[in-house]
Amino acid sequence: MKFSAFPRRTAAAAAIALAGLLASAAPAATAAPAAPAAPTSALAAPDIPLANVKAHLTQLQSIATANGGNRAHGRAGYKASLDHVKAKLDAAGFTTAIQQFTSSGATGYNLIADWPGGDANQIVMAGAHLDSVSSGAGINDNGSGSAGVLETALAVSRAQLQPTKHLRFAWWGAEELGLVGSKYYVNNLPAAERSKISGYLNFDMIGSPNPGYFVYDDDPAIEKVLKDYFAGLGVATEIETEGDGRSDHASFKNVGIPVGGLFTGAGRTKTAAQVQKWGGTAGQAFDRCYHSSCDTTANINDTALDRNSDALAHAVWTLSTGTTVPPGEAYESTTDVAIPDNGAAVTSTVTVTGRTGNAPATLSVGVDIRHTWRGDLVVDLVAPDGSAYRLKNSSSNDSADNVVATYTVNASSEPANGAWKLRVQDVAAQDTGYINSWKLTF
Ligand code: TRP
Ligand code: ZN
Ligand code: CA
C-alpha cells in the first residue's frame, strides 16, 4: 500500500487503521457512527511439501518421455499432461472444465478448476501454462509453475479451505505459441465475468537452476503479498524485468484485471550483484536449458521451487481468505462542503487507490452532515463508474437535524479503486447545512 497516495486519508484514520482499531474516525464533536463490521484476518497458508511438487514434475517428465520427449501444443504429451492434472483435481473435489481452442491447425486445451464456495463476485485466480516447447520436456518452463499451482490447489482441498472469495485455478495451453490459451479464455469471458476476477496470479518458471527471485511489478496489493512472503524468509527480491507481457498474465492485464506473479529467470544472465544476494553462478543464465532439450527434472533448483511454491500458496490463502481489503481501513474526507438551500446536488470525493478487486458487499459509509432539518436531504453514495446507491431519501416529516449515520452498501459489483462521491441534495426551502465529513470503511 502506498499510504502517501491517499491525500484525503486523515492522520486519525491512519492511526486507527494501524492500531487495528475500529472506533470511529469522525471528529469528537459528532455522535459516534456505528462500528463497521469486524474484519477477519487472512488464514495462514500451509507449507507446500517440496516432495509433492517434485513428484508432479517427475510425472510430467514421464509423460514427455513417453510421448516423443515433449509436451508441446498439438502433441500427445500436452493432452496427456492435461488429463493427468485434471484427474488429480477431480479426485480432490474440484469442478473442472476443459476449454478447447484451435491454434496453428491443432486443437489446444485449457484446464479450469473451480473450488466450490466463496463469493462468486470476487474470484481469485492462479494459473500456469502447461505446454512446453517442442524441443524438450519443459520441466522448469513450465512444469514448475504447473506443479506449484497444482500442489497449492491440492493443499486447498486437504485443508477443505472455505475462502471468502471464490478460488479458480487454471492451466493454459499454447502459451509458447503466443499466450494463445489464456487469450482465448479471457476473450471468451463476458465483460461481467471478467469484472468478477479480483486478481490473476501467474507462475511461469519458478524453479530455475541458477535462480533469481523476481516478483511482477503489477497490481500493488498482489505484489506486496508476494514480496512480504520473501521478506519474511529473509530472501531479497527484484522486480521482474525479463520481458513484461511474456507470459499469460499479460492476457488478463490487457483487459484490466489486476495481475501479479513470480519468476526465477530464463535466458538472461545472472549478475555478480545478484549472486551476492542469491548465490549461484555469475555470468551464467538463470536457466541455461531454457527452451531446450535439457529442460528436464535435472533442470530444477529445489530451494527456488520450494520457496516459490510456498509463496504461491501464501498469496492464494491471503488474497482469498482475508477481508476484501485490509481490515477496517478507512478513507475519509473532512473537507466541509456547503449544501445550497433547495438547490443543486453537491458532492464530496474520497479517492481509493492501490486496492485489488471489488469493494465489499458490506461497504460501510459513515456520513456526518450538519443540517437544521434533515428531512430536506437526499443522500447517495456514487461509485467511481457513476452508479448511485441511495443512502437516504427526503421526507417531509423527518424533522430532526443532522445526518450522522453509518450505512452499509452492497458495493461488490464496483471496483474498489477510484473516486467515490457522497452526493447530497437539499430539496426543500429554508433549512440549510453542510457536509462535515464522510468516510468509506472497507
Ligand atoms: N514462457 C516465457 C517465455 O517463453 C518465459 C518467460 C520469459 C517469462 N520471460 C518471462 C515468464 C517473464 C514470466 C515473466 O517467454
Ligand atoms: Zn513459460
Ligand atoms: Ca432546505
Short mmCIF file of C-alpha atoms and ligand atoms in Angstrom, two decimals:
data_model
loop_
_atom_site.label_atom_id
_atom_site.label_comp_id
_atom_site.label_asym_id
_atom_site.label_seq_id
_atom_site.Cartn_x
_atom_site.Cartn_y
_atom_site.Cartn_z
CA MET A 1 0.00 0.00 0.00
CA LYS A 2 1.27 3.42 -0.83
CA PHE A 3 -0.35 5.30 2.02
CA SER A 4 1.13 8.56 0.79
CA ALA A 5 -1.09 8.18 -2.25
CA PHE A 6 -4.16 8.80 -0.12
CA PRO A 7 -4.17 12.55 0.45
CA ARG A 8 -7.61 12.54 1.98
CA ARG A 9 -6.87 9.74 4.36
CA THR A 10 -6.63 11.56 7.66
CA ALA A 11 -3.90 11.03 10.20
CA ALA A 12 -6.59 9.96 12.63
CA ALA A 13 -7.87 7.31 10.23
CA ALA A 14 -4.34 6.10 9.57
CA ALA A 15 -3.56 5.85 13.26
CA ILE A 16 -6.75 3.91 13.85
CA ALA A 17 -6.07 1.54 10.98
CA LEU A 18 -2.52 0.99 12.21
CA ALA A 19 -3.72 0.30 15.71
CA GLY A 20 -6.13 -2.23 14.25
CA LEU A 21 -8.98 -0.49 16.00
CA LEU A 22 -12.39 0.10 14.57
CA ALA A 23 -13.61 3.08 16.52
CA SER A 24 -14.98 6.00 14.57
CA ALA A 25 -12.51 8.36 12.99
CA ALA A 26 -15.11 11.11 12.94
CA PRO A 27 -14.35 14.30 14.81
CA ALA A 28 -15.03 14.15 18.53
CA ALA A 29 -17.90 16.63 18.34
CA THR A 30 -20.11 14.22 16.40
CA ALA A 31 -22.00 11.24 17.66
CA ALA A 32 -20.01 8.11 17.01
CA PRO A 33 -21.21 6.19 13.95
CA ALA A 34 -21.96 2.51 14.45
CA ALA A 35 -18.87 0.35 14.33
CA PRO A 36 -18.19 -1.19 10.91
CA ALA A 37 -18.31 -4.93 10.50
CA ALA A 38 -15.47 -6.62 12.33
CA PRO A 39 -12.65 -7.62 9.99
CA THR A 40 -11.41 -11.14 9.66
CA SER A 41 -7.71 -11.55 9.10
CA ALA A 42 -6.43 -13.92 6.46
CA LEU A 43 -5.76 -17.54 7.35
CA ALA A 44 -2.17 -18.80 7.32
CA ALA A 45 -1.26 -20.99 4.35
CA PRO A 46 0.22 -24.43 4.94
CA ASP A 47 3.76 -25.25 3.93
CA ILE A 48 3.66 -26.77 0.46
CA PRO A 49 5.65 -30.03 0.52
CA LEU A 50 8.51 -29.79 -1.96
CA ALA A 51 8.42 -33.58 -2.40
CA ASN A 52 4.85 -33.34 -3.70
CA VAL A 53 5.72 -30.59 -6.17
CA LYS A 54 8.69 -32.62 -7.39
CA ALA A 55 6.53 -35.72 -7.74
CA HIS A 56 4.35 -33.76 -10.18
CA LEU A 57 7.48 -32.83 -12.15
CA THR A 58 8.53 -36.47 -12.28
CA GLN A 59 5.11 -37.34 -13.70
CA LEU A 60 5.33 -34.59 -16.33
CA GLN A 61 8.81 -35.80 -17.27
CA SER A 62 7.49 -39.36 -17.70
CA ILE A 63 4.66 -38.07 -19.85
CA ALA A 64 7.14 -36.22 -22.08
CA THR A 65 9.46 -39.22 -22.30
CA ALA A 66 6.57 -41.48 -23.31
CA ASN A 67 5.40 -39.01 -25.96
CA GLY A 68 8.39 -38.11 -28.08
CA GLY A 69 10.20 -36.03 -25.46
CA ASN A 70 7.92 -33.01 -25.21
CA ARG A 71 4.55 -31.72 -24.01
CA ALA A 72 4.03 -29.16 -26.74
CA HIS A 73 0.79 -27.77 -28.14
CA GLY A 74 -0.76 -30.17 -30.62
CA ARG A 75 1.37 -33.11 -29.44
CA ALA A 76 0.21 -36.14 -27.47
CA GLY A 77 2.32 -35.13 -24.48
CA TYR A 78 0.28 -31.98 -23.98
CA LYS A 79 -3.11 -33.66 -23.75
CA ALA A 80 -1.61 -36.39 -21.53
CA SER A 81 -0.29 -33.67 -19.18
CA LEU A 82 -3.71 -32.04 -19.08
CA ASP A 83 -5.54 -35.29 -18.38
CA HIS A 84 -3.06 -36.08 -15.61
CA VAL A 85 -3.58 -32.76 -13.84
CA LYS A 86 -7.34 -32.92 -14.34
CA ALA A 87 -7.60 -36.38 -12.75
CA LYS A 88 -5.81 -35.16 -9.60
CA LEU A 89 -8.12 -32.17 -9.31
CA ASP A 90 -11.27 -34.18 -9.93
CA ALA A 91 -10.27 -36.63 -7.19
CA ALA A 92 -9.70 -33.70 -4.81
CA GLY A 93 -13.19 -32.27 -5.27
CA PHE A 94 -12.61 -29.52 -7.83
CA THR A 95 -15.12 -28.71 -10.54
CA THR A 96 -13.01 -28.96 -13.67
CA ALA A 97 -13.63 -27.92 -17.24
CA ILE A 98 -11.57 -28.33 -20.38
CA GLN A 99 -11.75 -25.44 -22.82
CA GLN A 100 -10.81 -26.28 -26.40
CA PHE A 101 -9.40 -23.94 -28.98
CA THR A 102 -7.56 -24.19 -32.28
CA SER A 103 -4.12 -22.77 -32.95
CA SER A 104 -1.77 -23.43 -35.87
CA GLY A 105 -4.16 -26.07 -37.15
CA ALA A 106 -4.06 -28.11 -33.94
CA THR A 107 -6.51 -28.43 -31.06
CA GLY A 108 -5.37 -26.82 -27.82
CA TYR A 109 -6.79 -27.13 -24.34
CA ASN A 110 -7.07 -25.04 -21.20
CA LEU A 111 -7.96 -26.64 -17.89
CA ILE A 112 -10.03 -24.60 -15.44
CA ALA A 113 -10.61 -25.85 -11.89
CA ASP A 114 -13.04 -24.16 -9.52
CA TRP A 115 -13.02 -24.79 -5.80
CA PRO A 116 -16.68 -24.75 -4.73
CA GLY A 117 -17.69 -21.88 -2.48
CA GLY A 118 -16.61 -18.32 -1.78
CA ASP A 119 -18.06 -15.11 -3.17
CA ALA A 120 -18.74 -15.72 -6.86
CA ASN A 121 -18.45 -11.99 -7.46
CA GLN A 122 -14.87 -11.92 -6.20
CA ILE A 123 -12.67 -14.51 -7.84
CA VAL A 124 -9.01 -15.07 -7.09
CA MET A 125 -7.28 -16.95 -9.91
CA ALA A 126 -3.88 -18.63 -10.05
CA GLY A 127 -2.55 -20.16 -13.24
CA ALA A 128 0.39 -21.55 -15.16
CA HIS A 129 0.98 -22.64 -18.73
CA LEU A 130 1.15 -26.38 -19.07
CA ASP A 131 2.61 -26.62 -22.57
CA SER A 132 6.31 -27.00 -23.32
CA VAL A 133 8.17 -26.02 -26.44
CA SER A 134 8.67 -28.93 -28.83
CA SER A 135 12.40 -29.18 -28.16
CA GLY A 136 12.09 -30.62 -24.67
CA ALA A 137 10.03 -31.75 -21.69
CA GLY A 138 9.64 -28.22 -20.33
CA ILE A 139 10.13 -29.11 -16.69
CA ASN A 140 11.22 -25.68 -15.48
CA ASP A 141 9.30 -23.97 -18.32
CA ASN A 142 6.66 -24.59 -17.20
CA GLY A 143 6.28 -27.84 -15.34
CA SER A 144 7.45 -25.86 -12.31
CA GLY A 145 4.60 -23.34 -12.32
CA SER A 146 2.10 -26.03 -13.30
CA ALA A 147 3.19 -28.27 -10.42
CA GLY A 148 3.25 -25.41 -7.91
CA VAL A 149 -0.28 -24.35 -8.82
CA LEU A 150 -1.46 -27.98 -8.79
CA GLU A 151 0.02 -28.69 -5.36
CA THR A 152 -1.47 -25.44 -3.99
CA ALA A 153 -4.88 -26.46 -5.31
CA LEU A 154 -4.49 -29.88 -3.68
CA ALA A 155 -3.50 -28.16 -0.43
CA VAL A 156 -6.72 -26.11 -0.63
CA SER A 157 -8.58 -29.41 -0.83
CA ARG A 158 -6.61 -31.03 2.02
CA ALA A 159 -7.40 -28.01 4.19
CA GLN A 160 -11.02 -28.01 2.96
CA LEU A 161 -10.48 -24.28 2.78
CA GLN A 162 -13.57 -22.07 2.96
CA PRO A 163 -12.27 -18.86 1.43
CA THR A 164 -14.16 -15.58 1.50
CA LYS A 165 -13.54 -15.19 -2.22
CA HIS A 166 -14.02 -17.82 -4.88
CA LEU A 167 -10.87 -19.70 -5.94
CA ARG A 168 -10.16 -20.71 -9.51
CA PHE A 169 -7.04 -22.42 -10.84
CA ALA A 170 -6.02 -22.63 -14.50
CA TRP A 171 -3.52 -24.43 -16.71
CA TRP A 172 -3.07 -22.82 -20.09
CA GLY A 173 -2.38 -24.37 -23.46
CA ALA A 174 -0.22 -22.94 -26.25
CA GLU A 175 1.46 -20.23 -24.19
CA GLU A 176 4.62 -20.90 -26.14
CA LEU A 177 2.80 -20.01 -29.37
CA GLY A 178 1.96 -16.54 -28.06
CA LEU A 179 -0.23 -16.82 -24.93
CA VAL A 180 -2.85 -18.43 -27.12
CA GLY A 181 -4.80 -20.38 -24.49
CA SER A 182 -5.02 -17.61 -21.89
CA LYS A 183 -6.00 -15.08 -24.55
CA TYR A 184 -8.72 -17.44 -25.70
CA TYR A 185 -10.01 -17.79 -22.15
CA VAL A 186 -10.09 -14.06 -21.49
CA ASN A 187 -11.57 -13.19 -24.88
CA ASN A 188 -14.39 -15.64 -24.29
CA LEU A 189 -15.27 -14.31 -20.86
CA PRO A 190 -18.20 -11.88 -20.95
CA ALA A 191 -17.31 -8.46 -19.52
CA ALA A 192 -19.49 -9.15 -16.49
CA GLU A 193 -17.44 -12.27 -15.73
CA ARG A 194 -14.12 -10.50 -16.24
CA SER A 195 -15.08 -7.86 -13.72
CA LYS A 196 -15.61 -10.53 -11.07
CA ILE A 197 -11.94 -11.56 -11.21
CA SER A 198 -10.27 -9.72 -8.32
CA GLY A 199 -6.83 -10.80 -9.40
CA TYR A 200 -4.88 -13.26 -11.54
CA LEU A 201 -1.60 -14.72 -10.26
CA ASN A 202 0.79 -16.22 -12.83
CA PHE A 203 3.55 -18.74 -12.27
CA ASP A 204 5.87 -19.36 -15.21
CA MET A 205 9.35 -20.76 -14.45
CA ILE A 206 9.64 -20.89 -10.67
CA GLY A 207 12.45 -23.45 -10.30
CA SER A 208 15.25 -22.11 -12.48
CA PRO A 209 18.55 -23.89 -11.80
CA ASN A 210 20.55 -20.67 -11.24
CA PRO A 211 17.63 -18.81 -9.69
CA GLY A 212 16.70 -15.23 -9.14
CA TYR A 213 13.69 -14.21 -7.10
CA PHE A 214 11.56 -11.95 -9.27
CA VAL A 215 8.15 -10.53 -8.43
CA TYR A 216 5.97 -8.98 -11.13
CA ASP A 217 5.58 -5.24 -10.68
CA ASP A 218 1.87 -5.01 -11.47
CA ASP A 219 -1.04 -4.78 -9.04
CA PRO A 220 0.43 -3.25 -5.86
CA ALA A 221 -1.66 -5.29 -3.44
CA ILE A 222 -0.73 -8.62 -5.08
CA GLU A 223 2.89 -7.56 -5.39
CA LYS A 224 3.01 -6.70 -1.69
CA VAL A 225 1.62 -10.09 -0.60
CA LEU A 226 4.28 -11.88 -2.65
CA LYS A 227 7.15 -9.62 -1.62
CA ASP A 228 6.17 -9.79 2.04
CA TYR A 229 6.43 -13.57 1.94
CA PHE A 230 10.02 -13.49 0.69
CA ALA A 231 10.89 -10.68 3.10
CA GLY A 232 9.66 -12.95 5.89
CA LEU A 233 12.10 -15.61 4.71
CA GLY A 234 14.89 -13.05 4.54
CA VAL A 235 15.18 -13.56 0.77
CA ALA A 236 15.72 -10.44 -1.34
CA THR A 237 13.50 -9.99 -4.38
CA GLU A 238 13.78 -7.92 -7.51
CA ILE A 239 11.16 -6.66 -9.87
CA GLU A 240 10.68 -8.93 -12.90
CA THR A 241 12.10 -7.20 -15.99
CA GLU A 242 12.97 -10.08 -18.32
CA GLY A 243 10.05 -9.42 -20.58
CA ASP A 244 6.86 -7.94 -19.22
CA GLY A 245 3.98 -9.39 -21.18
CA ARG A 246 5.86 -12.58 -21.95
CA SER A 247 3.51 -14.86 -20.11
CA ASP A 248 -0.19 -15.48 -19.54
CA HIS A 249 -0.74 -12.69 -17.02
CA ALA A 250 -0.50 -10.31 -19.99
CA SER A 251 -3.77 -11.70 -21.36
CA PHE A 252 -5.51 -10.67 -18.13
CA LYS A 253 -3.66 -7.40 -17.71
CA ASN A 254 -4.70 -6.37 -21.23
CA VAL A 255 -8.36 -6.39 -20.21
CA GLY A 256 -7.77 -4.53 -16.96
CA ILE A 257 -7.68 -7.43 -14.50
CA PRO A 258 -5.19 -6.92 -11.64
CA VAL A 259 -2.25 -9.32 -12.04
CA GLY A 260 0.88 -10.46 -10.27
CA GLY A 261 3.26 -13.38 -10.26
CA LEU A 262 6.65 -14.94 -9.64
CA PHE A 263 9.57 -15.85 -11.88
CA THR A 264 13.06 -17.23 -11.27
CA GLY A 265 14.63 -16.19 -14.58
CA ALA A 266 15.00 -17.55 -18.11
CA GLY A 267 17.76 -16.87 -20.65
CA ARG A 268 19.11 -13.68 -19.11
CA THR A 269 22.49 -13.76 -17.34
CA LYS A 270 22.81 -13.54 -13.56
CA THR A 271 24.99 -10.64 -12.47
CA ALA A 272 27.65 -10.61 -9.74
CA ALA A 273 25.38 -8.37 -7.66
CA GLN A 274 22.59 -10.93 -7.96
CA VAL A 275 24.95 -13.69 -6.89
CA GLN A 276 25.71 -11.63 -3.78
CA LYS A 277 22.00 -11.71 -2.94
CA TRP A 278 21.04 -15.17 -4.02
CA GLY A 279 24.14 -17.29 -4.56
CA GLY A 280 24.53 -19.25 -7.79
CA THR A 281 26.78 -18.55 -10.74
CA ALA A 282 27.51 -15.10 -12.10
CA GLY A 283 27.78 -14.69 -15.85
CA GLN A 284 25.54 -17.69 -16.43
CA ALA A 285 21.89 -17.73 -17.45
CA PHE A 286 19.22 -18.18 -14.81
CA ASP A 287 18.15 -21.15 -16.92
CA ARG A 288 20.75 -22.43 -19.37
CA CYS A 289 18.27 -25.03 -20.57
CA TYR A 290 15.54 -22.52 -21.34
CA HIS A 291 13.56 -23.78 -24.36
CA SER A 292 15.99 -26.62 -24.97
CA SER A 293 16.16 -30.38 -24.61
CA CYS A 294 17.97 -30.25 -21.27
CA ASP A 295 14.92 -28.70 -19.55
CA THR A 296 14.35 -31.94 -17.63
CA THR A 297 13.85 -32.80 -13.95
CA ALA A 298 17.61 -32.19 -13.60
CA ASN A 299 16.99 -28.54 -14.52
CA ILE A 300 15.40 -27.52 -11.22
CA ASN A 301 16.73 -25.72 -8.17
CA ASP A 302 14.87 -27.29 -5.26
CA THR A 303 15.20 -24.32 -2.93
CA ALA A 304 13.76 -21.94 -5.50
CA LEU A 305 10.92 -24.33 -6.33
CA ASP A 306 10.15 -24.79 -2.63
CA ARG A 307 10.17 -21.09 -1.75
CA ASN A 308 8.13 -20.09 -4.77
CA SER A 309 5.54 -22.83 -4.18
CA ASP A 310 5.17 -21.69 -0.58
CA ALA A 311 4.87 -18.05 -1.69
CA LEU A 312 2.22 -19.08 -4.22
CA ALA A 313 0.17 -20.79 -1.51
CA HIS A 314 0.67 -17.84 0.82
CA ALA A 315 -0.69 -15.47 -1.81
CA VAL A 316 -3.67 -17.71 -2.59
CA TRP A 317 -4.56 -18.01 1.09
CA THR A 318 -4.01 -14.37 1.90
CA LEU A 319 -5.90 -12.98 -1.08
CA SER A 320 -8.83 -15.38 -0.80
CA THR A 321 -9.42 -15.74 2.93
CA GLY A 322 -8.94 -12.22 4.21
CA THR A 323 -11.31 -9.35 4.05
CA THR A 324 -11.67 -7.77 0.64
CA VAL A 325 -9.18 -5.14 1.71
CA PRO A 326 -7.00 -4.64 4.76
CA PRO A 327 -9.27 -4.72 7.80
CA GLY A 328 -11.06 -1.61 8.84
CA GLU A 329 -9.14 0.63 6.51
CA ALA A 330 -10.95 3.94 6.20
CA TYR A 331 -10.82 6.65 3.54
CA GLU A 332 -12.21 9.91 4.75
CA SER A 333 -12.89 13.43 3.61
CA THR A 334 -13.10 16.10 6.30
CA THR A 335 -13.47 18.97 3.83
CA ASP A 336 -16.64 20.94 4.55
CA VAL A 337 -18.99 21.24 1.56
CA ALA A 338 -21.88 23.69 1.76
CA ILE A 339 -25.26 22.34 0.63
CA PRO A 340 -27.28 25.07 -1.15
CA ASP A 341 -30.79 25.53 0.15
CA ASN A 342 -33.34 23.84 -2.13
CA GLY A 343 -30.63 23.76 -4.77
CA ALA A 344 -28.36 21.62 -6.89
CA ALA A 345 -26.72 18.48 -5.58
CA VAL A 346 -23.19 18.83 -4.21
CA THR A 347 -20.54 16.14 -3.87
CA SER A 348 -17.55 15.37 -1.71
CA THR A 349 -14.90 12.98 -3.07
CA VAL A 350 -12.80 10.27 -1.47
CA THR A 351 -10.18 8.63 -3.68
CA VAL A 352 -9.30 4.99 -3.15
CA THR A 353 -6.11 3.63 -4.75
CA GLY A 354 -3.90 0.58 -4.55
CA ARG A 355 -6.62 -1.96 -3.86
CA THR A 356 -7.28 -5.27 -5.57
CA GLY A 357 -10.65 -6.15 -6.98
CA ASN A 358 -14.08 -5.01 -5.99
CA ALA A 359 -15.44 -3.26 -2.92
CA PRO A 360 -17.09 -5.49 -0.33
CA ALA A 361 -20.74 -6.48 -0.08
CA THR A 362 -20.74 -4.67 3.26
CA LEU A 363 -19.09 -1.37 2.39
CA SER A 364 -19.55 0.92 5.35
CA VAL A 365 -20.37 4.56 4.57
CA GLY A 366 -20.07 6.86 7.55
CA VAL A 367 -21.87 10.16 6.97
CA ASP A 368 -21.71 13.33 9.06
CA ILE A 369 -23.92 16.09 7.65
CA ARG A 370 -24.83 19.09 9.76
CA HIS A 371 -28.21 20.49 8.82
CA THR A 372 -31.09 22.26 10.52
CA TRP A 373 -33.77 19.95 9.01
CA ARG A 374 -32.56 16.55 7.82
CA GLY A 375 -35.87 15.79 6.09
CA ASP A 376 -34.73 18.17 3.29
CA LEU A 377 -31.84 15.93 2.31
CA VAL A 378 -31.39 13.23 -0.33
CA VAL A 379 -28.09 11.40 0.11
CA ASP A 380 -26.39 8.99 -2.32
CA LEU A 381 -23.10 7.17 -2.50
CA VAL A 382 -21.77 7.42 -6.07
CA ALA A 383 -19.30 4.74 -7.17
CA PRO A 384 -16.33 5.61 -9.42
CA ASP A 385 -18.26 4.48 -12.53
CA GLY A 386 -21.18 6.78 -11.64
CA SER A 387 -23.61 4.23 -10.27
CA ALA A 388 -25.51 5.67 -7.35
CA TYR A 389 -26.59 3.96 -4.14
CA ARG A 390 -29.36 5.73 -2.26
CA LEU A 391 -28.48 6.14 1.40
CA LYS A 392 -31.36 8.37 2.43
CA ASN A 393 -34.48 9.90 0.86
CA SER A 394 -36.03 13.25 1.70
CA SER A 395 -39.08 13.21 3.92
CA SER A 396 -41.47 15.96 4.93
CA ASN A 397 -41.94 14.52 8.40
CA ASP A 398 -38.29 13.78 9.25
CA SER A 399 -37.92 16.88 11.38
CA ALA A 400 -34.68 16.23 13.25
CA ASP A 401 -31.40 17.96 12.48
CA ASN A 402 -28.15 16.44 11.14
CA VAL A 403 -27.47 13.16 9.40
CA VAL A 404 -24.90 11.28 11.46
CA ALA A 405 -25.17 7.67 10.50
CA THR A 406 -23.35 4.67 9.10
CA TYR A 407 -24.91 2.97 6.10
CA THR A 408 -23.98 -0.41 4.69
CA VAL A 409 -23.91 -0.69 0.92
CA ASN A 410 -23.53 -3.82 -1.19
CA ALA A 411 -20.80 -2.47 -3.48
CA SER A 412 -19.46 -5.85 -4.56
CA SER A 413 -20.02 -5.12 -8.24
CA GLU A 414 -17.88 -1.96 -8.05
CA PRO A 415 -14.10 -1.93 -8.42
CA ALA A 416 -12.71 -0.58 -5.14
CA ASN A 417 -10.24 1.81 -6.73
CA GLY A 418 -11.32 5.22 -7.92
CA ALA A 419 -13.08 8.41 -6.93
CA TRP A 420 -16.10 7.73 -4.71
CA LYS A 421 -18.51 10.55 -4.05
CA LEU A 422 -21.03 11.40 -1.40
CA ARG A 423 -23.82 13.29 -3.21
CA VAL A 424 -26.19 15.42 -1.18
CA GLN A 425 -29.12 17.48 -2.39
CA ASP A 426 -31.35 19.76 -0.33
CA VAL A 427 -34.81 19.61 -1.93
CA ALA A 428 -36.85 21.96 0.27
CA ALA A 429 -36.53 25.64 1.09
CA GLN A 430 -35.44 27.26 4.33
CA ASP A 431 -33.21 24.94 6.35
CA THR A 432 -29.56 24.60 5.36
CA GLY A 433 -26.34 22.86 6.22
CA TYR A 434 -23.07 21.30 5.03
CA ILE A 435 -21.23 18.01 4.65
CA ASN A 436 -18.93 17.97 7.66
CA SER A 437 -17.12 14.71 6.87
CA TRP A 438 -17.72 11.26 5.47
CA LYS A 439 -15.74 8.09 5.11
CA LEU A 440 -15.68 4.69 3.49
CA THR A 441 -14.55 1.74 5.58
CA PHE A 442 -13.67 -1.42 3.66
N1 TRP B 1 7.34 -18.68 -21.02
C1 TRP B 1 8.06 -17.44 -21.08
C2 TRP B 1 8.66 -17.35 -22.47
O1 TRP B 1 8.95 -18.37 -23.03
C3 TRP B 1 9.16 -17.39 -20.07
C4 TRP B 1 9.47 -16.02 -19.70
C5 TRP B 1 10.42 -15.23 -20.21
C6 TRP B 1 8.82 -15.28 -18.71
N2 TRP B 1 10.41 -14.03 -19.61
C7 TRP B 1 9.42 -14.03 -18.69
C8 TRP B 1 7.76 -15.56 -17.86
C9 TRP B 1 9.00 -13.05 -17.79
C10 TRP B 1 7.34 -14.59 -16.98
C11 TRP B 1 7.95 -13.33 -16.97
O2 TRP B 1 8.81 -16.26 -22.99
ZN ZN B 2 6.97 -20.38 -19.96
CA CA B 3 -33.55 23.46 2.85
#
